[in-house]
Coordinates of C-alpha atoms in Angstrom, one line a residue:
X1 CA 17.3 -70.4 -1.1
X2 CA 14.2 -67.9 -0.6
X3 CA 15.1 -64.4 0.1
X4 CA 14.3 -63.4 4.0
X5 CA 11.3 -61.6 4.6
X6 CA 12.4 -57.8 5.2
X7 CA 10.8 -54.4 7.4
X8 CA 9.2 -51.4 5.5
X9 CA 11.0 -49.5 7.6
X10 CA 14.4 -50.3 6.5
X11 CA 13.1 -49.7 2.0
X12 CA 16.0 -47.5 1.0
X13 CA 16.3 -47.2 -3.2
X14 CA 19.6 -49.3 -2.5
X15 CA 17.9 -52.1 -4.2
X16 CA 14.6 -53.1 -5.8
X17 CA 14.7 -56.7 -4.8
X18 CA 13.2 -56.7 -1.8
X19 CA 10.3 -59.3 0.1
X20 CA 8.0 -57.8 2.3
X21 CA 5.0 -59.5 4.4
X22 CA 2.1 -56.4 4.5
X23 CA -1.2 -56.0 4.4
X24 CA -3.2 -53.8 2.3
X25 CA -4.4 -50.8 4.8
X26 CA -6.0 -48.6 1.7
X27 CA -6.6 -48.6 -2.1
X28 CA -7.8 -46.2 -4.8
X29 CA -8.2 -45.5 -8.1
X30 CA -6.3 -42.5 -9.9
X31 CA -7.2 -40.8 -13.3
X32 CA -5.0 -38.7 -15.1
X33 CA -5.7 -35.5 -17.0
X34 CA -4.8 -38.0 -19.5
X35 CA -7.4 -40.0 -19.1
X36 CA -4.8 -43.0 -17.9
X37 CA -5.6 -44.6 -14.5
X38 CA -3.5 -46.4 -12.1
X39 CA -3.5 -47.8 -8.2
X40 CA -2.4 -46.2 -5.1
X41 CA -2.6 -47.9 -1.7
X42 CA -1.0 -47.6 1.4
X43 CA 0.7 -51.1 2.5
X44 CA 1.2 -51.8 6.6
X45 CA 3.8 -54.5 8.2
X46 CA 3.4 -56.3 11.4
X47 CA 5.9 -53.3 12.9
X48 CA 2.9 -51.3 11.9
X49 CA 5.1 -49.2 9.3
X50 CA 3.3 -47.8 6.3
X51 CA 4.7 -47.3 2.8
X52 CA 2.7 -46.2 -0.2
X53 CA 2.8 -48.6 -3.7
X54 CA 1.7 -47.2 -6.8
X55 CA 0.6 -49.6 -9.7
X56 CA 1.0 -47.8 -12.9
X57 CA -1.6 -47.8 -16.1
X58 CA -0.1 -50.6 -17.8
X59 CA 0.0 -53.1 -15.1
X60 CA -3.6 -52.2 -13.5
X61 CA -5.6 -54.8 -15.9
X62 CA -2.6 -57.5 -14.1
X63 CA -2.7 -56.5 -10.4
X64 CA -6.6 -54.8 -9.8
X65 CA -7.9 -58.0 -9.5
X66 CA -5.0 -59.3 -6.8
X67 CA -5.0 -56.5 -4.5
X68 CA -8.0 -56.0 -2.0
X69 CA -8.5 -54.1 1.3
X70 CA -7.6 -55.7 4.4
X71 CA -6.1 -58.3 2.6
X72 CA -2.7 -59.5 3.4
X73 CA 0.2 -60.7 1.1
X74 CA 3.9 -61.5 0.3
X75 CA 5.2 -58.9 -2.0
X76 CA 8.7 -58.6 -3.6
X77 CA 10.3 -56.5 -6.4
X78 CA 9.8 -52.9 -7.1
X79 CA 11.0 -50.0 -8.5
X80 CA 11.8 -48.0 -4.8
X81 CA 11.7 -44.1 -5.7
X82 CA 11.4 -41.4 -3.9
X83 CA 8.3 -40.2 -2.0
X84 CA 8.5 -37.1 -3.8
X85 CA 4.6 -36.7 -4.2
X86 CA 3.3 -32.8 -2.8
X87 CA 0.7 -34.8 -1.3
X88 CA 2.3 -37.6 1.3
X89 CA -0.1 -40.4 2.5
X90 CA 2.8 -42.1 4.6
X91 CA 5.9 -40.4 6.2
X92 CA 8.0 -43.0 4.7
X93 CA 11.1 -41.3 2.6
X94 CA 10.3 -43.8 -0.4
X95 CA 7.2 -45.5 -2.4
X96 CA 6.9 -48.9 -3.9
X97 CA 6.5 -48.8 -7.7
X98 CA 5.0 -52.4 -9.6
X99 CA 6.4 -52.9 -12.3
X100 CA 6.1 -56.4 -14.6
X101 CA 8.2 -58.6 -12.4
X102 CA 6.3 -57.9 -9.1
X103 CA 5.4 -61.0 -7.4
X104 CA 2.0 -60.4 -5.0
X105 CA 1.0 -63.6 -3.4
X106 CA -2.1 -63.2 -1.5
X107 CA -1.0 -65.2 2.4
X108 CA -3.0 -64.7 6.1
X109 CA -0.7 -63.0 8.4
X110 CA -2.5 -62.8 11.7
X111 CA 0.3 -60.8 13.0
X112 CA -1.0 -57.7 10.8
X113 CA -3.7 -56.5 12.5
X114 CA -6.5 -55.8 10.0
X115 CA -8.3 -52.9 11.7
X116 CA -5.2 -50.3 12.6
X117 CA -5.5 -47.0 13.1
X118 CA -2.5 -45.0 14.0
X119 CA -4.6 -42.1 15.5
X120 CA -2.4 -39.0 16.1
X121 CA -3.5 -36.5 18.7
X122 CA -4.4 -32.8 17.4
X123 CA -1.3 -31.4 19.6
X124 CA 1.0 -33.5 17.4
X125 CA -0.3 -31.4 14.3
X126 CA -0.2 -28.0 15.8
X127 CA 3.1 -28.3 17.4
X128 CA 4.8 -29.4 13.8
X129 CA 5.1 -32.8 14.4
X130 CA 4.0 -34.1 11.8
X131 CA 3.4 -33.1 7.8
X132 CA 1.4 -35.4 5.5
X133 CA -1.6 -37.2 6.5
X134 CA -2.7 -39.7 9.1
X135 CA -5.8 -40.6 11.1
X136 CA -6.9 -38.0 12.8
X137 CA -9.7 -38.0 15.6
X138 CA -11.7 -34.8 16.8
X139 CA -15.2 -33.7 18.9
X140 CA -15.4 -30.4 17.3
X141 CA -15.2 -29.0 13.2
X142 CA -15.0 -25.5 14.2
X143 CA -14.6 -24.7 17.7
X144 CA -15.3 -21.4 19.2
X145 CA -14.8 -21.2 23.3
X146 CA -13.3 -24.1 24.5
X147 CA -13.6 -24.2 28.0
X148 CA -12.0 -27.5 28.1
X149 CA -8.9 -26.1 26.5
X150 CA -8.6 -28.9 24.4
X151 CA -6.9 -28.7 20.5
X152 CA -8.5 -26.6 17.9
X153 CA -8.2 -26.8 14.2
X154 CA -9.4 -25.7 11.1
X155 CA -11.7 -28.9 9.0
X156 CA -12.3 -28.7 6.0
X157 CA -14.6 -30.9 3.8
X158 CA -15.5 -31.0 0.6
X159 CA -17.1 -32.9 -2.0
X160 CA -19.4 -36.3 -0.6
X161 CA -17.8 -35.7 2.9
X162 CA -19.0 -32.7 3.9
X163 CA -22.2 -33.9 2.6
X164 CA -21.4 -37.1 4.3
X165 CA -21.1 -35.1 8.0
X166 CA -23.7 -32.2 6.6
X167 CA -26.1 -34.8 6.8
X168 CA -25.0 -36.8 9.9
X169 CA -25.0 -33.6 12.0
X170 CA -29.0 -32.6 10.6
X171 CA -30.2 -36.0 11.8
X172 CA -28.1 -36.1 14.9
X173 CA -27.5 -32.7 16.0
X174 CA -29.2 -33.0 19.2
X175 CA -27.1 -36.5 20.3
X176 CA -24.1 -34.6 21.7
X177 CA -20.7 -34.2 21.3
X178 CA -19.8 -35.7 17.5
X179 CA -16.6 -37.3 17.1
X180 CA -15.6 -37.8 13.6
X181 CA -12.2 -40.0 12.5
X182 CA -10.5 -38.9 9.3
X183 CA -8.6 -41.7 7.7
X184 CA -5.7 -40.5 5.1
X185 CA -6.8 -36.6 6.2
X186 CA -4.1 -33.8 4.6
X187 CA -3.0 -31.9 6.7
X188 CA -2.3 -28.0 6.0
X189 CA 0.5 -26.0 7.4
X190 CA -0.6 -22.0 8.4
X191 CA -0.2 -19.6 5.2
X192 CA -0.7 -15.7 5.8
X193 CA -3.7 -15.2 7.9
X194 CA -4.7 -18.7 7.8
X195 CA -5.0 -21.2 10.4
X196 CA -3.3 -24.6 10.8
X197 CA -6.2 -26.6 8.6
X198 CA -7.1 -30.2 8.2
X199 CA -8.9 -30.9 5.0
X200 CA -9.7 -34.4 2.7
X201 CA -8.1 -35.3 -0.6
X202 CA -11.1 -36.6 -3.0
X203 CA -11.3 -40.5 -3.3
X204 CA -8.6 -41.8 -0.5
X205 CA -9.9 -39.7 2.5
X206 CA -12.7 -41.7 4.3
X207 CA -15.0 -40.1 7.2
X208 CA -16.3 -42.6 9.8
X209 CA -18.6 -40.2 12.4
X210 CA -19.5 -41.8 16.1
X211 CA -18.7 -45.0 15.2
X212 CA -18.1 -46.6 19.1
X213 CA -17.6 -50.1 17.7
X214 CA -13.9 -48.6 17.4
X215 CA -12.2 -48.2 20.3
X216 CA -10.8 -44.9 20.0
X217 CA -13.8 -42.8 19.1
X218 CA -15.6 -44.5 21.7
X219 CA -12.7 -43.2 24.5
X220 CA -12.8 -39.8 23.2
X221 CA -16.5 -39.3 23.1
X222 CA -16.5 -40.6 27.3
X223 CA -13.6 -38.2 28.2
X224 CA -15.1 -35.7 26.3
X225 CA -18.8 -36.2 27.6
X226 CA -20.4 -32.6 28.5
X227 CA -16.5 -30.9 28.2
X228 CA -17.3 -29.3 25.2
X229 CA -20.5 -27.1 23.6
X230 CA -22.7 -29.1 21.1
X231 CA -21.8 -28.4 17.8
X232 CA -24.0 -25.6 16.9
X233 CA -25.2 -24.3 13.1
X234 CA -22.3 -21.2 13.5
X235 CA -20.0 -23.5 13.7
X236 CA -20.3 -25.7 10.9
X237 CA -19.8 -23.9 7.5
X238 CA -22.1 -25.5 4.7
X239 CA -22.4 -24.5 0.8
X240 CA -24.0 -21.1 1.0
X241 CA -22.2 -19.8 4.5
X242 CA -18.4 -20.2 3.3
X243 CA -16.0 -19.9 6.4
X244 CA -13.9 -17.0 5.8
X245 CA -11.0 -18.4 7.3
X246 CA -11.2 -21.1 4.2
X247 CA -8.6 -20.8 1.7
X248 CA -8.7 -18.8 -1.6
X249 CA -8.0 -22.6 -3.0
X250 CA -10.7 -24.3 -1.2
X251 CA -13.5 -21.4 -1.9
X252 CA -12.0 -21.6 -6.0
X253 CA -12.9 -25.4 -5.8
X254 CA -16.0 -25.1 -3.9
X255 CA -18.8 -27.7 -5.1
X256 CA -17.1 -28.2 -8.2
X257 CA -15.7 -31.7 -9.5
X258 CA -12.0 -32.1 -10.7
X259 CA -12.0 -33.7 -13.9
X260 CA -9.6 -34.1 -17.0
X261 CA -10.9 -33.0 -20.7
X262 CA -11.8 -36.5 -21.8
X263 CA -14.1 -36.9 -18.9
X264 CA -15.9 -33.5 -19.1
X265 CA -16.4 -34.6 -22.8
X266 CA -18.8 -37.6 -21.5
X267 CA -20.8 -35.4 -19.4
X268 CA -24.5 -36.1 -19.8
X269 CA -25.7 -33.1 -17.2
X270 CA -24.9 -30.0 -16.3
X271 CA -22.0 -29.8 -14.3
X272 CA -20.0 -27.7 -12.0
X273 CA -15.9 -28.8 -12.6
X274 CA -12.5 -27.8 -12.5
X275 CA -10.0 -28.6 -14.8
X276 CA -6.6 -27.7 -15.8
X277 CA -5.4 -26.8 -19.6
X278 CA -3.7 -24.9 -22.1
X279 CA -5.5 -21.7 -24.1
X280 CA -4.7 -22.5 -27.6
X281 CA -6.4 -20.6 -29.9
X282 CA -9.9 -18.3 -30.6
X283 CA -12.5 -20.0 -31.6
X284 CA -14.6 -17.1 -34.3
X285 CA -17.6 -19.0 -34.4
X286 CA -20.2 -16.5 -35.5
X287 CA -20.4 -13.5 -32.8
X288 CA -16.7 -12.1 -32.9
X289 CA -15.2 -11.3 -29.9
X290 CA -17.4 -8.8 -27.8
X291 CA -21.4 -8.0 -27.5
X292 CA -23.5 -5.1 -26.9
X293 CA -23.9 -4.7 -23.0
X294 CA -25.7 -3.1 -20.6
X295 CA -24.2 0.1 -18.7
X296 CA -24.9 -1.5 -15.4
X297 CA -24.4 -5.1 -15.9
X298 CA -22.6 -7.4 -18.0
X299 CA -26.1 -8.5 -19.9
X300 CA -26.6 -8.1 -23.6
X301 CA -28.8 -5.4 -24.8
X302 CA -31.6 -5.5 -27.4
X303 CA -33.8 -2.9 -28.3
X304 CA -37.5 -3.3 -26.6
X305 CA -40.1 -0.9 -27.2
X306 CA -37.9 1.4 -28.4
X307 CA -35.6 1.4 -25.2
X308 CA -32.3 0.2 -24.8
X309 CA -32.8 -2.7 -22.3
X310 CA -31.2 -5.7 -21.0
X311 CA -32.0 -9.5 -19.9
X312 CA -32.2 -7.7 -16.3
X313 CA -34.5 -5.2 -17.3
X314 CA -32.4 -2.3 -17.0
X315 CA -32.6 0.6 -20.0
X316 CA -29.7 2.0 -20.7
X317 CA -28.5 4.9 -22.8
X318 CA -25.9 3.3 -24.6
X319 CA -24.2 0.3 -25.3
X320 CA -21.4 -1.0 -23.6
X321 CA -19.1 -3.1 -25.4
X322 CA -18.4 -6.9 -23.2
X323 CA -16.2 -9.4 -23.8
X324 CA -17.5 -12.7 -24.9
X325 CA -15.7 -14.8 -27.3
X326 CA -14.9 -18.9 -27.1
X327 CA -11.1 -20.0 -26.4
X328 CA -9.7 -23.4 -28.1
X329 CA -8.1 -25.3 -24.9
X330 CA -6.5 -28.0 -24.8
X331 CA -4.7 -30.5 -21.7
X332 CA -1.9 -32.2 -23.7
X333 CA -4.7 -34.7 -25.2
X334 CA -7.8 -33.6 -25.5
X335 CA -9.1 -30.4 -26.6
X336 CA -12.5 -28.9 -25.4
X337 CA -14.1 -25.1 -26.0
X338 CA -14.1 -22.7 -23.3
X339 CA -16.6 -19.4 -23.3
X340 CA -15.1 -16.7 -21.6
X341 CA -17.1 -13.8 -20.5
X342 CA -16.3 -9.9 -19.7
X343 CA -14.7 -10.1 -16.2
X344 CA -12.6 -13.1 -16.7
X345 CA -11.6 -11.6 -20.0
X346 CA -10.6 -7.9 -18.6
X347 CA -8.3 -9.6 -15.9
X348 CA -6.2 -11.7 -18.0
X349 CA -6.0 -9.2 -20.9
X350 CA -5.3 -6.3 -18.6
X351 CA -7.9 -3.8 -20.7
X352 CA -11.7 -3.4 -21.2
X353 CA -13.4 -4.2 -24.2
X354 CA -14.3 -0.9 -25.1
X355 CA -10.6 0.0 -24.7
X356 CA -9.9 -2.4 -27.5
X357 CA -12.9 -1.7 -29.7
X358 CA -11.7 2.5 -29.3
X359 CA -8.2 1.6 -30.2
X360 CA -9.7 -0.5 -33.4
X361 CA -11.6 2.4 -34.7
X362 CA -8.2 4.9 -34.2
X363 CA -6.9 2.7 -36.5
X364 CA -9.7 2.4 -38.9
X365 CA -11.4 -0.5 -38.4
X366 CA -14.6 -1.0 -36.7
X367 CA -15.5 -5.0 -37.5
X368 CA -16.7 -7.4 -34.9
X369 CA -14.7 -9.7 -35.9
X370 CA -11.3 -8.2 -36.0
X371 CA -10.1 -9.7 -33.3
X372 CA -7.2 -7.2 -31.6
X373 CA -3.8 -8.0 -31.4
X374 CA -4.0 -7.8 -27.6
X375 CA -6.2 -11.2 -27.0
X376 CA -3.3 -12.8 -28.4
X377 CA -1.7 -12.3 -24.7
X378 CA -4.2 -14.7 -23.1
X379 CA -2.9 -17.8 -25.4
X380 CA -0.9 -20.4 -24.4
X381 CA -1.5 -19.6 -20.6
X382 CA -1.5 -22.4 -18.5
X383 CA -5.0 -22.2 -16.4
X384 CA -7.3 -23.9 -13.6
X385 CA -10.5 -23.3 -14.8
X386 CA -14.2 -23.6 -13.0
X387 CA -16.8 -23.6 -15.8
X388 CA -20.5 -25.4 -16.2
X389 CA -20.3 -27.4 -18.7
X390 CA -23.6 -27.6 -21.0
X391 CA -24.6 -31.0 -23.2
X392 CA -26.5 -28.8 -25.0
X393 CA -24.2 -26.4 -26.2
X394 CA -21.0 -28.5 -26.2
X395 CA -19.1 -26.2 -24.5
X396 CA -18.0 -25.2 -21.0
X397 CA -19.1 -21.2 -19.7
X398 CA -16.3 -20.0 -17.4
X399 CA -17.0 -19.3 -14.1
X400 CA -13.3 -18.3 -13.3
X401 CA -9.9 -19.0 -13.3
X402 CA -6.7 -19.2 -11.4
X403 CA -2.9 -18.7 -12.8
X404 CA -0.9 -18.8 -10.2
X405 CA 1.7 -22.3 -9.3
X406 CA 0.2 -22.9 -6.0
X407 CA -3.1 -23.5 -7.3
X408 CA -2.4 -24.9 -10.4
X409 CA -0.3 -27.8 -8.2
X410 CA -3.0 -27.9 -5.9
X411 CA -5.2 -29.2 -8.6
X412 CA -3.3 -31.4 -10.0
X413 CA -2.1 -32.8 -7.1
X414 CA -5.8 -33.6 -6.3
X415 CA -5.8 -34.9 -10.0
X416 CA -3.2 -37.2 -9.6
X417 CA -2.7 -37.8 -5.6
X418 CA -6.0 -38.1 -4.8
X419 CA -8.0 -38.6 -7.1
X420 CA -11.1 -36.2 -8.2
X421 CA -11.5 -38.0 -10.8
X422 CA -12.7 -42.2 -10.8
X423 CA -14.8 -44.2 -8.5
X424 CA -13.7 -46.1 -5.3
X425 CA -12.5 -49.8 -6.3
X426 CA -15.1 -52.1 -6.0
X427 CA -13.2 -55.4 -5.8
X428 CA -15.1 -59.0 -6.3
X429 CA -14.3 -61.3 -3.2

C-alpha cells in the first residue's frame, strides 16, 4: 500500500520517511569556500507552507536536472534536520536533506498555485513578528517625512540589485511612487544605533520593481498614489554616497564579490572580493618585511634630484620605515598570497614598523629581512579579507580586514546560505 501524502507543516525529525506533494517556489546554486556546490530551494504545499530542501554536492549531478522552478512534484525520503542555518529562508523549525534514496517524481498539482507570494506587511517586521526572510513589498527605500504615516525601514542592496533598482530609478525617476517586491529578502533585527534593516542575500534574493501584472504591487501603488514624496536622489544611497546608518558589515562588503580561494585563483580581471582564510605563514620573497616611506604618506620614497620624494610628490627629510610584506593564506584547501600594507599591518600587530625596526637595531641587527619576532602574532588568525586581486601579479593587495565572529559568520553565511559565489540555475525545459 502507498504511503499517504503528508503536510509540510506537520515535518518533525520523528522520521525521514515522509511523502509530500510541493512545488518548487525557489532554487539556487551554493559554492563553498571549498569549492563544492550544492542546491537550495524553498518547497510550497497546497496549505501554502514552505520548507527549505538542500541537495548536497554529491547528489547535485542526480537531482539538478529533475528540479525546476515552478515545477511541481511528489517527493519522499529525507534526512529532516534542524533549520539551524543563521540565515532562515522559511520559518519552518526543520529542512529537507536529499540524500541517495530520495524519490522526486515530477506530477501537475493545480491545487499549488504557481505564482504565490506570501507578502508580509512592513508593520509585521517592525513589531517583531517575524525573523527570517519573506516577501516583502514597499513604495519607499529610504524614507524621510512621511506624511502618510505609513512603515519605514532601512533597504539595503547590494551587488546586481542595487544596480538592478539604481538603474530602474535613473530611467523612471519621474513615473511616481516606485514599489519594489523583494522575494526571499533578510531581514535585520536593530543593533546599537542601527535601525530595523531589510537587506538581500546574493543569489536567492530576487527584485521585481512596478511590476502591476502582480496583483499586489499593483494595489499598493493605487492606495499609495500621491500619499507619499517621489523618491528623490537623498534618499537613495548609491556607491560613492554610503548611507551612514549602513552597517559596519555592509560598508566592509561594499562592491566587493564573495568568493572562496579556488575561485579568486581563476580570476582573469581585476577584481574587488572578499574572502575568508587562515594567515599561515610569511612569504620573504625578495623585499623583506618593510620599505622606505614617506613622512606624510604611506608611499615609497626614492631619491629624485637629490630630494627625498615620494610617488605623491611629497619631499621628505627622512625615511619612514612602512610595513609591506606578503602573508601565505590559506581556507582549509587552497592557499593564495595576500600583500599586506602599513595600516592593516600596524592594527593587527599592535606596533609601528619603525618600532620594530628600533627594537631590531637595540638588539644588534639592522637587516631587512630579519623578520621580528612580533609578526609571528598575526599567524594563524582567522580573517575576512577585502583585497584586489591582480592577474598580473598573482596575488591579492589588501584592502582591509575584519576579525571579529559577527563578521566573519556574516560572510560565510553569505558564502554558504546565500550564495556569493555561483550563477543562478539555468535549467533546460
Amino acid at each position: 500500500m502507498a504511503r499517504p501524502i503528508e503536510v509540510v507543516k506537520d515535518i518533525n525529525d520523528s522520521k525521514d520517511l515522509w511523502k509530500i506533494a510541493v512545488r518548487c517556489k525557489h532554487l539556487w546554486s551554493v559554492t563553498s569556500a571549498s569549492n563544492k556546490e550544492h542546491l537550495e530551494m524553498i518547497l510550497v504545499d497546497s496549505k501554502l507552507d514552505m520548507i527549505q530542501g538542500i541537495v548536497p554536492h554529491f547528489l547535485v549531478q542526480k537531482f539538478h536536472m529533475q528540479l525546476q522552478v515552478g515545477c511541481s512534484y511528489i517527493m519522499q525520503n529525507f534526512k529532516v534536520s534542524n533549520n539551524d542555518f543563521s540565515f532562515k529562508s522559511t520559518n519552518h523549525s526543520f529542512k529537507l536533506v536529499f540524500y541517495g534514496s530520495t524519490s522526486v517524481k515530477k506530477k501537475e498539482l493545480a491545487e499549488i498555485p504557481v505564482n504565490y507570494l506570501n507578502i508580509l506587511g512592513l508593520d509585521s517586521i517592525t513589531e517583531g513578528r517575524f525573523k527570517g526572510v519573506t516577501e516583502i513589498s514597499q513604495s519607499q527605500i529610504i524614507a524621510g517625512n512621511n506624511k502618510a504615516n505609513k512603515e519605514v525601514v532601512q533597504y539595503t542592496l547590494w551587488g546586481k540589485l542595487d544596480v538592478q533598482l539604481y538603474e530602474y530609478y535613473t530611467n523612471h525617476k519621474e513615473d511616481g511612487t516606485i514599489v519594489v517586491l523583494l522575494i526571499n529578502a533578510r531581514v535585520k533585527e536593530p543593533q546599537g544605533g542601527y535601525l530595523l534593516s531589510i537587506l538581500n542575500a546574493w543569489n536567492d534574493t530576487k527584485l521585481v520593481i512596478n511590476d502591476v501584472s502582480i496583483e499586489e504591487i499593483n494595489k499598493l501603488k493605487e492606495s499609495l498614489k500621491n500619499a507619499l514624496p517621489l523618491l528623490s536622489s537623498s534618499s537613495l544611497q548609491v556607491d560613492t554616497t554610503q548611507n551612514s546608518q549602513f552597517s559596519e558589515f555592509d560598508k566592509f562588503v561594499w562592491k566587493a564579490e564573495i568568493l572562496s580561494l579556488s575561485k579568486i585563483a581563476n580570476l582573469q580581471h581585476k577584481t574587488t572580493c572578499m574572502t575568508l582564510a587562515t594567515l599561515e605563514k610569511f612569504d620573504y620573497g625578495q623585499s623583506g618585511w618593510y620599505h622606505d616611506g614617506c613622512v606624510e604618506c604611506t608611499r615609497s620614497v626614492s631619491l629624485n634630484d637629490g630630494k627625498l620624494t615620494c610617488y605623491a610628490n611629497h619631499v621628505s627629510s627622512e625615511l619612514v620605515p612602512r610595513f609591506k610584506f606578503e602573508v601565505v593564506a590559506s581556507d582549509g584547501k587552497f592557499k593564495s598570497k595576500f600583500m599586506f600594507w602599513d595600516v592593516d599591518c600596524r592594527k593587527l600587530v599592535g606596533k609601528s614598523a619603525l618600532q620594530l625596526k628600533n627594537a631590531l637595531i637595540e638588539s644588534g641587527e639592522d637587516d631587512p629581512f630579519e623578520f621580528p619576532n612580533e609578526l609571528d602574532t598575526i599567524l594563524k588568525k582567522d580573517l575576512a579579507i577585502r583585497a584586489v586581486f591582480q592577474p598580473n601579479k598573482a596575488r591579492l593587495s589588501v584592502l582591509g580586514y575584519k576579525i571579529d565572529e559577527d563578521t566573519l559568520e556574516d560572510i560565510e553565511s553569505v558564502q554558504l546560505s546565500s550564495t556569493k559565489l555561483s550563477k543562478d540555475i539555468k535549467m533546460e525545459k
